[in-house]
Amino acid sequence: MGNKKQGINTICTHFGELKDEQFKGAISPLYMSTSYAFEDVEVKRYPRYFNTPNQVALSEKIAALEHAEAAMIFGSGMAAVSTALLAFLKSGDHVVLQKTLYGGTYNLVVEEFEKFGISYSFTDGLSSNDFEAKIQENTKVLYIETPSNPLLTITDLAAVSKLAKKHGLVSMIDNTFASPVNQNPIDFGIDVVIHSATKYMGGHSDILAGAVASTKENMERVFHLAKNLGGSLSDYTVWLLERSIKTMGIRVKAQNENAQIMAEYLYNSKDIQAVYYPGLPSHPDHELAKSQMKGFGGMLSFELNSTIDASLFQKELKLIKSSMSLAGVESTLLSPTKTSHALLSPEERANQNIADGLIRFSVGIEEAEDLIADIEQAITKVKN
Ligand SMILES: *Cc1c(COP(=O)(O)O)cnc(C)c1O
């Protein structure tokens, strides 16, 4: 595909855009029709068939961003995750999933898969051997997330894809935290790429959406299930998402830069016990991250010294908001124990090394010195 040669910001701004033939407007027109004539046309268009003009145009942009042949847009990240997994798994099959996963994905698997007759194993670690150890005769899918939520662990894309090929499995990744700006897993041989477009693709905390990208053949399979499950996105939101993605390249690069500054500041602060960020040389997988990522992303997490109360600290922040979601242009933070990972048992959290005082930090595009000043004033208040 010729689009691979264009740079990220060019694809973000232009790829797949619709032309306004009637009025020559600058941006893609929005087609809200749920009904299209089907006489004398080849394509039967309908929003739940994922083939309205705006859906098709944005899918092409997302496919280009992920170096994929095809893509689909969903009504949420979880609609994308569940449809992708269930498209490649049937009753009697088994899936191997990475131990550290987005809470919603973990819940989907442990709460729903049994009733579909699908069995699963979580890895004990993130090495290729950890994945191979869980593969059974009926395993069909390897599922990973890197960088992961909330500890920013890194999984080796090339090693996982090699393992999947060796055993004839489909490899899948949740690429949400990296965004297509920082990581293109298909270049490393991963088969299916999933996004919560609610995060970096949307980028302004005002859109709920998801995406899946892969080969045409794999996307046929995803489509076959998706049209029956019905998790499509309204065309109005598709249009808004296209608008958001135009600036994704510059937003994410600014967030990469800010996150690096914040990670270094926190790492050098005597009030902070631990910082987890793949861009820090102290991160155990810094070299691996460097080899497979173009930027280290806008997400990090940290633990305050045990003498500082993490809840009080968050209450004292003035600029940085405590908030559930992530990846917006505004900086937010949260306690995974109380929010994203609250549904996990304390044992399960301990197993994933999620400390009660851990704080997940989604770094926005504000001036880094203002973010640092906010954290410093909050720590000073809580310490006194
Ligand atoms: C938010 C998120 C999801 C789920 O996406 P929704 O849009 O909330 O359904 C999946 N994976 C990761 C890594 C996420 O951060």
CSV table of N, CA, C and O in Angstrom, one decimal, residues 6 9-18 61 242 246:
chain,number,residue,atom,x,y,z
A,6,GLN,N,3.9,7.7,3.4
A,6,GLN,CA,3.6,9.1,3.9
A,6,GLN,C,3.9,9.1,5.4
A,6,GLN,O,3.8,8.1,6.1
A,9,ASN,N,1.9,12.6,10.3
A,9,ASN,CA,1.0,13.8,10.3
A,9,ASN,C,0.3,14.0,9.0
A,9,ASN,O,-0.9,14.5,9.0
A,10,THR,N,0.9,13.5,7.9
A,10,THR,CA,0.2,13.6,6.6
A,10,THR,C,-1.0,12.6,6.6
A,10,THR,O,-2.1,12.9,6.2
A,11,ILE,N,-0.7,11.4,7.1
A,11,ILE,CA,-1.8,10.4,7.1
A,11,ILE,C,-2.9,10.9,8.1
A,11,ILE,O,-4.1,10.8,7.7
A,12,CYS,N,-2.5,11.4,9.2
A,12,CYS,CA,-3.5,11.9,10.2
A,12,CYS,C,-4.4,13.0,9.6
A,12,CYS,O,-5.6,13.0,9.7
A,13,THR,N,-3.8,13.9,8.9
A,13,THR,CA,-4.5,15.0,8.4
A,13,THR,C,-5.3,14.7,7.1
A,13,THR,O,-6.5,15.1,7.0
A,14,HIS,N,-4.8,13.9,6.2
A,14,HIS,CA,-5.4,13.7,4.9
A,14,HIS,C,-6.0,12.3,4.6
A,14,HIS,O,-6.9,12.2,3.8
A,15,PHE,N,-5.4,11.3,5.1
A,15,PHE,CA,-5.7,10.0,4.5
A,15,PHE,C,-7.1,9.6,4.6
A,15,PHE,O,-7.7,9.8,5.7
A,16,GLY,N,-7.7,9.1,3.6
A,16,GLY,CA,-9.1,8.6,3.6
A,16,GLY,C,-10.2,9.7,3.7
A,16,GLY,O,-11.3,9.4,3.9
A,17,GLU,N,-9.8,11.0,3.6
A,17,GLU,CA,-10.8,12.0,3.7
A,17,GLU,C,-11.8,11.9,2.5
A,17,GLU,O,-11.5,11.5,1.4
A,18,LEU,N,-13.1,12.3,2.8
A,18,LEU,CA,-14.1,12.4,1.8
A,18,LEU,C,-14.1,13.7,1.1
A,18,LEU,O,-13.8,14.7,1.8
A,61,LYS,N,-8.3,5.5,7.0
A,61,LYS,CA,-7.2,6.3,7.7
A,61,LYS,C,-6.6,5.5,8.8
A,61,LYS,O,-5.4,5.4,9.0
A,242,GLU,N,-12.7,11.5,13.2
A,242,GLU,CA,-11.8,11.8,12.1
A,242,GLU,C,-11.1,13.2,12.4
A,242,GLU,O,-9.9,13.4,12.2
A,246,LYS,N,-6.9,14.0,13.1
A,246,LYS,CA,-6.0,15.0,12.3
A,246,LYS,C,-4.9,15.5,13.2
A,246,LYS,O,-3.8,15.8,12.7
